[in-house]
XYZ file of C-alpha atoms in Angstrom:
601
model
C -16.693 41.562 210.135
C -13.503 43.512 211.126
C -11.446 41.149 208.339
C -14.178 41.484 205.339
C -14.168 45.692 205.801
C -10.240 45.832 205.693
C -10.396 43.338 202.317
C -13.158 46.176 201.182
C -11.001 48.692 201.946
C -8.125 47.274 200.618
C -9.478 46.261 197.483
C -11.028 49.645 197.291
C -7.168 50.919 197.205
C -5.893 48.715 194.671
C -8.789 49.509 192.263
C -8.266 53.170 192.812
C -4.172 52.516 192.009
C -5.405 50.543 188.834
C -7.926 53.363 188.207
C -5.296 56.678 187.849
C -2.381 54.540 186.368
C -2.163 53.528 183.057
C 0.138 53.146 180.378
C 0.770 56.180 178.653
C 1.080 56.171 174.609
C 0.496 53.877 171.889
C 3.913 52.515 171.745
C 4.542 48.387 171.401
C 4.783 46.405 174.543
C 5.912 43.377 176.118
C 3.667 41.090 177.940
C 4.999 41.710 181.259
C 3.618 45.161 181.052
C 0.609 44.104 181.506
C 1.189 42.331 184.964
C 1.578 45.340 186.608
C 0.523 46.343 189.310
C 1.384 50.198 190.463
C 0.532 49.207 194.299
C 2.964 46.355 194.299
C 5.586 47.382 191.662
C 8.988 45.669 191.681
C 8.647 44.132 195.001
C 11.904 42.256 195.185
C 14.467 43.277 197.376
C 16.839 45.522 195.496
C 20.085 44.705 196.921
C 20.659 40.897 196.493
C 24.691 41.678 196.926
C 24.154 42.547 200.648
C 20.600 41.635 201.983
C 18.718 42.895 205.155
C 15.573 41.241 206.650
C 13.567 43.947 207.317
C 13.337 46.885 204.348
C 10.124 48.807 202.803
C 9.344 49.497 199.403
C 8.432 52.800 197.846
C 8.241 52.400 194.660
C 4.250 53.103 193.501
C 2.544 55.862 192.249
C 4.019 59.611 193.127
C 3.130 63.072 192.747
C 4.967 64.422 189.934
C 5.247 68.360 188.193
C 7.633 69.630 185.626
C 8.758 73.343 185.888
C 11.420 75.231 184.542
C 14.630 74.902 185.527
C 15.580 77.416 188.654
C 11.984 77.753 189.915
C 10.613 76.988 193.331
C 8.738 73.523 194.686
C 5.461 73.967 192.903
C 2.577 74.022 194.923
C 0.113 72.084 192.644
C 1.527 69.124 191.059
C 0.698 67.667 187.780
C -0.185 64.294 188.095
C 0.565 60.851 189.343
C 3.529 58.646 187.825
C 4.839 55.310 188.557
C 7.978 54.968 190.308
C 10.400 53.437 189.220
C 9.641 54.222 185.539
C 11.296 57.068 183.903
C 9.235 60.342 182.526
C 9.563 59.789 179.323
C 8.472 56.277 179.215
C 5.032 54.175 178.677
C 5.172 53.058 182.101
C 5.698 55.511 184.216
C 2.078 56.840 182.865
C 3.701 60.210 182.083
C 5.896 59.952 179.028
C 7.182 63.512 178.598
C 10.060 64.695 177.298
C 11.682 66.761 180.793
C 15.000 68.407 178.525
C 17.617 70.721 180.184
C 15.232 73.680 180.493
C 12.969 71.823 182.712
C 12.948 70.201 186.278
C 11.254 67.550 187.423
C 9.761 67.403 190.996
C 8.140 64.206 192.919
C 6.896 63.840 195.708
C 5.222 61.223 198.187
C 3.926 60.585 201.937
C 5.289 57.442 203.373
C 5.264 56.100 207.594
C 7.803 54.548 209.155
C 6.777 50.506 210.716
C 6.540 51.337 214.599
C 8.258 48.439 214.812
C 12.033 50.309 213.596
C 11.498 52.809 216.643
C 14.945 53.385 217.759
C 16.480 52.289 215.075
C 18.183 54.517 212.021
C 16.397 55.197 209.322
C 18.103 54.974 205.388
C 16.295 56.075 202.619
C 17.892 54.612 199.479
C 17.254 55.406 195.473
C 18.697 52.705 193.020
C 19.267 55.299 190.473
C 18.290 58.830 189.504
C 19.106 60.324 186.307
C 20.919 62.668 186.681
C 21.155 65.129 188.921
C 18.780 64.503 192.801
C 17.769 66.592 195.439
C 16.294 65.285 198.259
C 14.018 66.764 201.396
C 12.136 65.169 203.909
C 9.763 66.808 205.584
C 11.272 70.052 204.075
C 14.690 69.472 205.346
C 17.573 69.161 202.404
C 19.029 66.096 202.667
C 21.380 66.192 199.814
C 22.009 66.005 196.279
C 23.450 63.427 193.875
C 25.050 63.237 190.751
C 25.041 60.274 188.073
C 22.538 58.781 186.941
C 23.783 54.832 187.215
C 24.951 54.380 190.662
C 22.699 53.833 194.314
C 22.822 56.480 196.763
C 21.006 56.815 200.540
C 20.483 59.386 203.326
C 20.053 58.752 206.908
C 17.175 60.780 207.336
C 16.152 59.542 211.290
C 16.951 62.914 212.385
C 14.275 64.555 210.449
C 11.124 62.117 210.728
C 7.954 62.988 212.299
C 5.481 61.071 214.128
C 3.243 59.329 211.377
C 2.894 60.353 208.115
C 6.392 62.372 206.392
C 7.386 63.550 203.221
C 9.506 62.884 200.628
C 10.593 65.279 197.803
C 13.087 65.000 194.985
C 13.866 67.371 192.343
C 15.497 66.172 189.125
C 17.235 67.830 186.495
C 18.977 65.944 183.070
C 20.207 67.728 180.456
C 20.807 64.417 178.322
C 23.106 64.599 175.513
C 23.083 69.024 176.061
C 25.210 67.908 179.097
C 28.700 66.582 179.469
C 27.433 63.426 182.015
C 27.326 59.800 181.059
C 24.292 59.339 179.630
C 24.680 56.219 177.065
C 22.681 56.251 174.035
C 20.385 59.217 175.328
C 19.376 62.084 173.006
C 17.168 64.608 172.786
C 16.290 63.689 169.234
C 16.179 60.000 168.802
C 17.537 58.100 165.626
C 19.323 55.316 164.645
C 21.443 53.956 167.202
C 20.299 56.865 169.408
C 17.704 56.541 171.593
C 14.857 58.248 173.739
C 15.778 60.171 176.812
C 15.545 58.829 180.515
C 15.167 61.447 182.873
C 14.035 60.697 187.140
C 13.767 58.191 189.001
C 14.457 54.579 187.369
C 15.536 52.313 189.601
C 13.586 50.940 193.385
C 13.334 53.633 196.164
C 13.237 52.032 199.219
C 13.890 52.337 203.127
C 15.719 50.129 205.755
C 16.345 49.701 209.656
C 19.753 50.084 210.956
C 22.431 50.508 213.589
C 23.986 53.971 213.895
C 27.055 51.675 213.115
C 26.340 49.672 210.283
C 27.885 47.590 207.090
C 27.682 50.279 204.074
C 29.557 48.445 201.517
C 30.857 44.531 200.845
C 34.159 44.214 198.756
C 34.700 40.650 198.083
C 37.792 39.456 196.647
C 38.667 35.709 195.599
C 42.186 34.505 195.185
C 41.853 30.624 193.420
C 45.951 30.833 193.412
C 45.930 31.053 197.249
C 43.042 29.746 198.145
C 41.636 32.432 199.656
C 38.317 34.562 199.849
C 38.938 38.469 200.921
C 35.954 40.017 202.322
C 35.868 43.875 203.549
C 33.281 45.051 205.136
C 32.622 48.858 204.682
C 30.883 50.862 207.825
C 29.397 54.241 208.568
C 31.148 54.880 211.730
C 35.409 54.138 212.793
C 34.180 52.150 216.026
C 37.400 50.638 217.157
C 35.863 48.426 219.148
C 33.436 46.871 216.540
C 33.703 43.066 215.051
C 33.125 42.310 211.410
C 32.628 38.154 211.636
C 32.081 36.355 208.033
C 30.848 33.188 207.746
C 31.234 31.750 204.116
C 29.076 28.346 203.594
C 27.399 25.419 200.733
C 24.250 24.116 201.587
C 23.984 24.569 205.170
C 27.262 23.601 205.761
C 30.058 25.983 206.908
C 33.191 26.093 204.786
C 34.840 28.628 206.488
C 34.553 31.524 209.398
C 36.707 34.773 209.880
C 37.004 37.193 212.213
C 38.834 41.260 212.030
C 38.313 44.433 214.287
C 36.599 47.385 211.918
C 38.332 48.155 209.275
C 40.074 45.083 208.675
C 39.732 42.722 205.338
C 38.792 39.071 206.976
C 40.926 36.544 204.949
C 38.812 32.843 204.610
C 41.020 29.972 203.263
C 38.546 28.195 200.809
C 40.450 24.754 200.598
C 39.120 22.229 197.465
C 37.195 25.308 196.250
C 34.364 24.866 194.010
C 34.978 27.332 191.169
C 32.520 29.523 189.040
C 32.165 29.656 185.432
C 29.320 29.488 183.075
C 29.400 25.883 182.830
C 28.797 25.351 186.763
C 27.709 29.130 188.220
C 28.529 28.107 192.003
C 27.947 30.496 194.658
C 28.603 30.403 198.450
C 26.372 31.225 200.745
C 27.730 34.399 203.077
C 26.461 36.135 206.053
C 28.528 38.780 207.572
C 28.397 40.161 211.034
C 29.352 43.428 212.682
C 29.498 43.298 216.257
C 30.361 45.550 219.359
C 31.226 44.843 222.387
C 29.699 40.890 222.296
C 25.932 42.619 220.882
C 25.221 42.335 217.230
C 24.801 45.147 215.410
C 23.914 44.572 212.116
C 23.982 41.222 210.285
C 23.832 40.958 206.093
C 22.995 38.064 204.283
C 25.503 38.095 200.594
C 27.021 35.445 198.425
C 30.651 34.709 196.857
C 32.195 33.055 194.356
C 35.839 31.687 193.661
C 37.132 32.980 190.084
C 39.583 34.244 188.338
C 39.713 36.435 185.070
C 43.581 36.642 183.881
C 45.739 37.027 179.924
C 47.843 34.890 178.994
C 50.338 34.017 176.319
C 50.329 30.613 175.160
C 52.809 28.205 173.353
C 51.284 30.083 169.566
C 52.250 33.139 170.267
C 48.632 34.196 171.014
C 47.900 35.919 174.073
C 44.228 34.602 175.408
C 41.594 35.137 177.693
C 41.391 33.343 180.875
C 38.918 32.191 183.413
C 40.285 29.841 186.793
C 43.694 29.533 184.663
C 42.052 28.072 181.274
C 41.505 29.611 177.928
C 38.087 30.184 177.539
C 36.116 32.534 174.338
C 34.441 34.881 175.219
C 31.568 34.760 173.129
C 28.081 36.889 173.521
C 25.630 39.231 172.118
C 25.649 43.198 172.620
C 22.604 43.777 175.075
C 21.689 47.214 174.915
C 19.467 47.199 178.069
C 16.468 48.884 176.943
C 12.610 48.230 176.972
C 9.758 49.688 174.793
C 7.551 50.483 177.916
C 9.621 50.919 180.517
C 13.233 52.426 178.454
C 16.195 51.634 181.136
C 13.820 50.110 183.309
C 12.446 46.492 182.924
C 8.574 46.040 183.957
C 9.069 43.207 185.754
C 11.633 40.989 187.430
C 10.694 38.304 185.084
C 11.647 40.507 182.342
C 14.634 41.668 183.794
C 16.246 38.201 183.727
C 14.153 36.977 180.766
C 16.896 38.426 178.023
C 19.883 36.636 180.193
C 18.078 33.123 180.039
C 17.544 33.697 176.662
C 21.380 34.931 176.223
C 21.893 31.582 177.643
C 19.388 29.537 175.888
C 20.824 30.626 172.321
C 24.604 28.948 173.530
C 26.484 32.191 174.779
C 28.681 32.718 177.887
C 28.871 36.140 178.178
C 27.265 39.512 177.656
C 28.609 43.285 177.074
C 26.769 45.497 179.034
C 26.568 48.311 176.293
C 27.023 51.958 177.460
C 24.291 51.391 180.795
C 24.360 49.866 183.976
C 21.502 47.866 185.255
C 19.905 47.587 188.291
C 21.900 45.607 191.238
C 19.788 42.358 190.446
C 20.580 42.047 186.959
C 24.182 41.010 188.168
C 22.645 38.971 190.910
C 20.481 36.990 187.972
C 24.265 37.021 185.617
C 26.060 35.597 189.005
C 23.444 32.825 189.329
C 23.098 31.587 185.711
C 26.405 31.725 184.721
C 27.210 34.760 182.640
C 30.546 36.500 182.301
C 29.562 40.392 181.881
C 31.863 43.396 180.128
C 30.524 46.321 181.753
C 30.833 49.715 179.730
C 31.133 52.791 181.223
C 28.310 54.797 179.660
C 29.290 57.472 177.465
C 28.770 61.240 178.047
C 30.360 63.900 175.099
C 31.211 62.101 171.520
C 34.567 62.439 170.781
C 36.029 64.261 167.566
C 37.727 61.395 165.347
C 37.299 58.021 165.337
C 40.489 55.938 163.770
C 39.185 52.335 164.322
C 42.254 50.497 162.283
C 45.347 52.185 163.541
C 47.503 52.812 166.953
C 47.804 56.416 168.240
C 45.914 58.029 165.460
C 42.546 59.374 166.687
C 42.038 62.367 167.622
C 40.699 62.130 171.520
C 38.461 64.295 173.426
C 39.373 67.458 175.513
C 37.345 67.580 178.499
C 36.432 70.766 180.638
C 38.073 69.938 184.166
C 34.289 69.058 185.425
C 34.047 66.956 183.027
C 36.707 65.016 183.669
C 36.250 65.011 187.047
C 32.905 63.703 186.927
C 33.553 60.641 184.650
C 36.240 59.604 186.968
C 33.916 59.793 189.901
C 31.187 58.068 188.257
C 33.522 55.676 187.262
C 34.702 54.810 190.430
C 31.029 54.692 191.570
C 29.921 51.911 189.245
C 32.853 49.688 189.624
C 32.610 50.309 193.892
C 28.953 48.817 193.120
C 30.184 46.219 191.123
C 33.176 44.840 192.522
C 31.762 42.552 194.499
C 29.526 40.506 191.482
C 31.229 37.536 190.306
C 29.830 37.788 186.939
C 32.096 41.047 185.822
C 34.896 40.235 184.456
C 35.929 43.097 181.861
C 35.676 46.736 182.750
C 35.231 48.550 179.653
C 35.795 52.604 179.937
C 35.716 54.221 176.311
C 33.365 52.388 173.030
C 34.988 53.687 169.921
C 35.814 57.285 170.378
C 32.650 58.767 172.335
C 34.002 60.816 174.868
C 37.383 58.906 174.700
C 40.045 60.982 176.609
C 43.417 60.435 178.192
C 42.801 56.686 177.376
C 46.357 54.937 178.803
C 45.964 56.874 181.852
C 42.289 55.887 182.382
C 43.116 51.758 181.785
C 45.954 52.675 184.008
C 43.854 53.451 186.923
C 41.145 51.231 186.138
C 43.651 48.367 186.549
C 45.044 49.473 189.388
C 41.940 50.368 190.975
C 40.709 46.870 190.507
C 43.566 44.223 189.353
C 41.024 41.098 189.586
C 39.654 42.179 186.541
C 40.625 43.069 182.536
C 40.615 45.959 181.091
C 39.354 46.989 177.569
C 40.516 50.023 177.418
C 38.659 51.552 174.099
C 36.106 49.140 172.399
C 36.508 49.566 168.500
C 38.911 52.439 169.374
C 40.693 54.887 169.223
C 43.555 52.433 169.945
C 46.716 52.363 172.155
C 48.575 50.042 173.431
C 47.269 49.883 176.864
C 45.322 47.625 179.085
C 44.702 43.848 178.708
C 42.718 44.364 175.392
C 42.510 45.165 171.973
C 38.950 45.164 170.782
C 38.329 45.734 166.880
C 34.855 46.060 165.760
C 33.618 45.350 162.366
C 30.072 45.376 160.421
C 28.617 43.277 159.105
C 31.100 40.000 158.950
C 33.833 39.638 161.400
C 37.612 40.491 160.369
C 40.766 41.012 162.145
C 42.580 43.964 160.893
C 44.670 44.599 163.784
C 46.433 42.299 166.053
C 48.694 42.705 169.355
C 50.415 39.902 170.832
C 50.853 40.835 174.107
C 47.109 41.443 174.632
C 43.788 39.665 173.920
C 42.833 40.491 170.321
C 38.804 40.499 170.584
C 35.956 41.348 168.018
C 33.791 43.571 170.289
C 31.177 44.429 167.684
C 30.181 42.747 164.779
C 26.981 41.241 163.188
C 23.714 43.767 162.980
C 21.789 41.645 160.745
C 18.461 42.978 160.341
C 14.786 41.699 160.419
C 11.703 43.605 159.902
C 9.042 41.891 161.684
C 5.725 43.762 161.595
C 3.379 44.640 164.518
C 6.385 44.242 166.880
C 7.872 47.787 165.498
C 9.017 50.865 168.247
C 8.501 52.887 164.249
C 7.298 51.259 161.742
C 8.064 53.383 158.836
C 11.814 54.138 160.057
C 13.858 50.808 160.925
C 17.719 49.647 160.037
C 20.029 47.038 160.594
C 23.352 47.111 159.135
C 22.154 44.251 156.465
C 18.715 43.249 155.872
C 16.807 39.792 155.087
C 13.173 39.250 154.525
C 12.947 36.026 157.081
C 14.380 34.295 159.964
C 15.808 31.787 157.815
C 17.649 33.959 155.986
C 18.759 36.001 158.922
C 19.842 32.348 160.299
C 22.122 31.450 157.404
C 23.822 34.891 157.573
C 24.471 34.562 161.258
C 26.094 31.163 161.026
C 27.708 32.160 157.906
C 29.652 35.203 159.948
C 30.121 32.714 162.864
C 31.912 29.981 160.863
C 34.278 32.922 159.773
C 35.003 34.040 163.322
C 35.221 30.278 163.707
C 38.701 30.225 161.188
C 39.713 33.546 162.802
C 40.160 32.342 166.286
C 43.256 29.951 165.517
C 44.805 33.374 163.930
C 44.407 35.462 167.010
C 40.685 36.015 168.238
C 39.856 35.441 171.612
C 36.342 37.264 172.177
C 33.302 38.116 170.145
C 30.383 40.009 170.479
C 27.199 39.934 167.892
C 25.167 43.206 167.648
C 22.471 42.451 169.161
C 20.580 40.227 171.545
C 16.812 42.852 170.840
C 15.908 45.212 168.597
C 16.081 48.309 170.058
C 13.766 51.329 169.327
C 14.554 51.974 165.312
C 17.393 49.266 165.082
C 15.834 45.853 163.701
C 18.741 43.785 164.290
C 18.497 41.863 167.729
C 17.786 38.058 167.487
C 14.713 38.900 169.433
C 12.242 41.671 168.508
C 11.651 44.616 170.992
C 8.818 43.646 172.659
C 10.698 39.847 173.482
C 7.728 38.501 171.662
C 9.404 36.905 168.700
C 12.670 35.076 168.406
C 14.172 36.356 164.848
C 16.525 32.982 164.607
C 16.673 29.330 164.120
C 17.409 28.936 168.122
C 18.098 25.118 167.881
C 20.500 26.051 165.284
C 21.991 29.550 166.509
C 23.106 27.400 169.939
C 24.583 24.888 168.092
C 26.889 27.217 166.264
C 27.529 29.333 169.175
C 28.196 26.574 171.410
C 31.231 25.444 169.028
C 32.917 28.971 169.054
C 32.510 29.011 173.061
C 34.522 25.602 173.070
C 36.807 26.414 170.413
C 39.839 27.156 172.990
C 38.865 23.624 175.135
């Protein structure tokens, strides 16, 4: 009897979830929207990089009010939205414009399990754009800034007995700000999209020591043979052990052992190496001990890789993965979904586009101007995709000079601007590191925002030499960093060339396809060139791809096609918005793509 009233009741909670949650707008949508369910959304664990047993998920439906800017908590809210969907999308049930003249401020009761009791409590948040506060139970526990990168609060010291409370205040000026905010505006068009403001990536809560693993920095070394691992902690306990254990299949390949503090060195002998061909990942758990007691334990993974440049016998300096010439070759994913905008509805979404990056023949994907969620990279790590990661743009620069060296006019920056870019860009390439799958950090596209650009490659190398750097995509150019990346629409063409660096095509393509009922507006769509079907849209693709074919012996060693989805007005992705219709041949589009990734074997 007990067991059939709890069923009631729960059912009784789910219905009334379902009942005050639905999408808002009349917007197109893909299928997975409609799997939803706003009592159990995202449920995966959020941090596949560095795993914990025991965690709690908050996404779900929240308390939400917008007020303007400077005002106090408001005492009657304005509605329900779904966390982790943005404001202004379908999804989150809301989708309102917030602006800088606004706030936005959620809130939500949550318990901690009784079974954590003595334990510390972190509350985490994925990603809030831009700018968090956070209380709990009325007590500031800090703010953030950036709207890509995870931050947490140990917020044990506040918690009550039963039920407490969580509030977060939001502000996001969008493009009326100076922050990175990728293809964000205010007033959407063209290749300019609709705002994200909030919370858009898992909130969440976990158990731990007051001494605990914050951060894994894993480093591989094919050369040596040898897998770095440093483990990050909260506290400087001298006494504490990190232990790694690194193994395939059950079976242990390697162990290490440091005091706190200390990078753990693993010599990986006959090392199974990653590439998109054969995406092999060890298994690692890592261990932080004190004194003999275990004090935290985190289940991660590793692979052995190496990204390098190098000049060969031609003259022509080439890209490199595990010490062989390899093209780069991949579509421009913009990262963005007609119900849910930066946020995917499902995880079977979220890794639906890199299957499909995979299923058309590619190896690799640039991240354009946004930075997913952790498990994105997790899903790139496991299926074999190399990944150039843009920094997302904030203020558009003044000139653009796309076909000459030193010529552009860059960007002045207030000294919070700058500041802020740097951190931020620090921030998503400390969350990064670690992913096997990046292999080209990519600070400036073209000239938005571009500023002190040799200096910036400078430091991005030197803050992380196991990668490349592309240090302005399309320009403004110098002759820095490991790249020089030349974009051209619609057909490829190589109008500069540097010797001592990889000469890449990192835009080209944008052929367009108007395919109706699966329109974000359907009487205002572009692509750079338009056809009437997808086998017209076919022949043009392979058409440009035979010509970046012939340009490859002459010096290219990368390209990128604009784009893998249509994206709000832009009709030019091989898929349509809504990932319900494939725009291509796909038998054929893999069979051309496939040659120009094995061009350099």
């Amino acid at each position: 009897m007990k067991k059939i009233l709890f069923s009631a009741i729960a059912l009784a909670v789910s219905l009334a979830g379902y009942a005050q949650w639905k999408p808002a707008g009349d917007k197109i949508k893909t299928t997975w929207a409609e799997q939803i369910d706003p009592n159990n959304v995202l449920p995966e664990y959020p941090r596949p990089i560095m795993e914990r047993k025991e965690w709690k998920n908050l996404n779900g439906l929240w308390e939400y009010a917008i007020r303007p800017t400077g005002t106090q908590q408001p005492a009657d809210m304005d509605g329900q939205i779904l966390v982790p969907f943005a404001v202004e999308s379908s999804l989150s049930g809301v989708m309102k414009t917030l602006g800088k003249e606004n706030e936005l401020w959620y809130s939500r009761e949550f318990t901690v399990p009784s079974s954590w009791k003595g334990k510390n409590i972190l509350l985490h948040f994925g990603a809030v754009d831009w700018q968090a506060d956070v209380w709990v139970n009325g007590v500031k526990m800090g703010q953030h800034r950036g709207g890509y990168t995870p931050f947490s609060f140990d917020i044990t010291p506040v918690l009550a007995k039963g039920k407490n409370q969580i509030t977060v205040k939001v502000w996001d000026p969008s493009d009326e700000g100076y922050q990175p905010r990728g293809k964000q505006v205010k007033h959407p068009d063209g290749i300019w999209y609709t705002p994200v403001s909030g919370i858009w990536q898992t909130v969440w809560m976990e158990p731990v020591s007051a001494n605990h693993i914050t951060r894994l920095k894993t480093t591989p070394d094919i050369d040596k043979k040898i897998l770095t691992v440093e483990a990050h902690t909260a506290t400087g306990n001298p006494s504490a052990v990190v232990s790694v254990v690194v193994s395939e299949g059950g079976k242990v390949v390697a162990t290490g052992k440091a005091m706190q503090g200390q990078p753990v060195q693993l010599a990986i002998e006959n090392a199974r190496l990653w590439s998109p061909e054969n995406p092999f990942l060890y298994d690692m758990k890592v261990t932080l001990t004190d004194n003999g007691k275990v004090i935290d334990e985190v289940n991660s993974y590793a692979a052995m890789r190496k990204y390098s440049i190098r000049q060969g016998a031609d003259g022509i300096t080439r890209l490199q993965l595990n010490n062989r010439n390899v093209f780069h070759f991949g579509p421009l994913d913009q990262g963005w979904w007609p119900d849910g905008l930066y946020t995917a509805p499902t995880d079977e979404a979220l890794v639906y586009d890199i299957k499909k990056v995979k299923d058309f023949g590619y190896n690799m994907i640039r991240k354009h101007v946004k930075v997913e969620p952790a498990r994105w990279y997790t899903h790139c790590d496991k299926l074999g995709v190399i990944v150039w990661q843009d920094m997302p743009n904030g203020d558009r620069g003044p000139e653009w000079q796309s076909r000459q060296y030193f010529k552009g006019v860059e960007m002045v920056h207030s000294a919070e601007s700058e500041a802020n870019y740097r951190r931020e860009w620090k921030e998503i390439i400390d969350l990064l590191y670690s992913n096997p799958c990046v292999g080209v950090w990519v600070p400036f596209n073209e000239c938005w925002g571009q500023f002190k650009t040799p200096d910036i490659a400078a430091w991005t190398k030197a803050y992380d030499p196991s990668r490349l750097v592309n240090p302005a995509s399309g320009g403004n150019h110098y002759t820095c960093g490991d790249i020089l990346d030349l974009h051209n629409y619609p057909d490829p063409d190589l109008y500069l060339y540097d010797p001592m660096r990889a000469t890449v095509l990192g835009e080209y393509g944008g052929i367009g396809l108007v395919m109706k009922d699966h329109l974000w507006m359907p009487d205002r769509n572009w692509g750079y060139v338009k056809f009437n079907n997808p086998e017209e849209v076919t022949t043009e693709y392979i058409k440009y791809a035979e010509h970046l074919l012939q340009l490859i012996p002459r010096g290219f060693s990368a390209g990128v096609y604009t784009q893998i989805t249509d994206v709000e007005g832009e009709v030019n992705g091989l898929m349509t918005y809504d990932r319900k219709e494939i725009k291509v041949n796909e038998k054929k589009i893999r069979e051309m793509n496939q040659k120009i990734c094995n061009s350099l074997k």
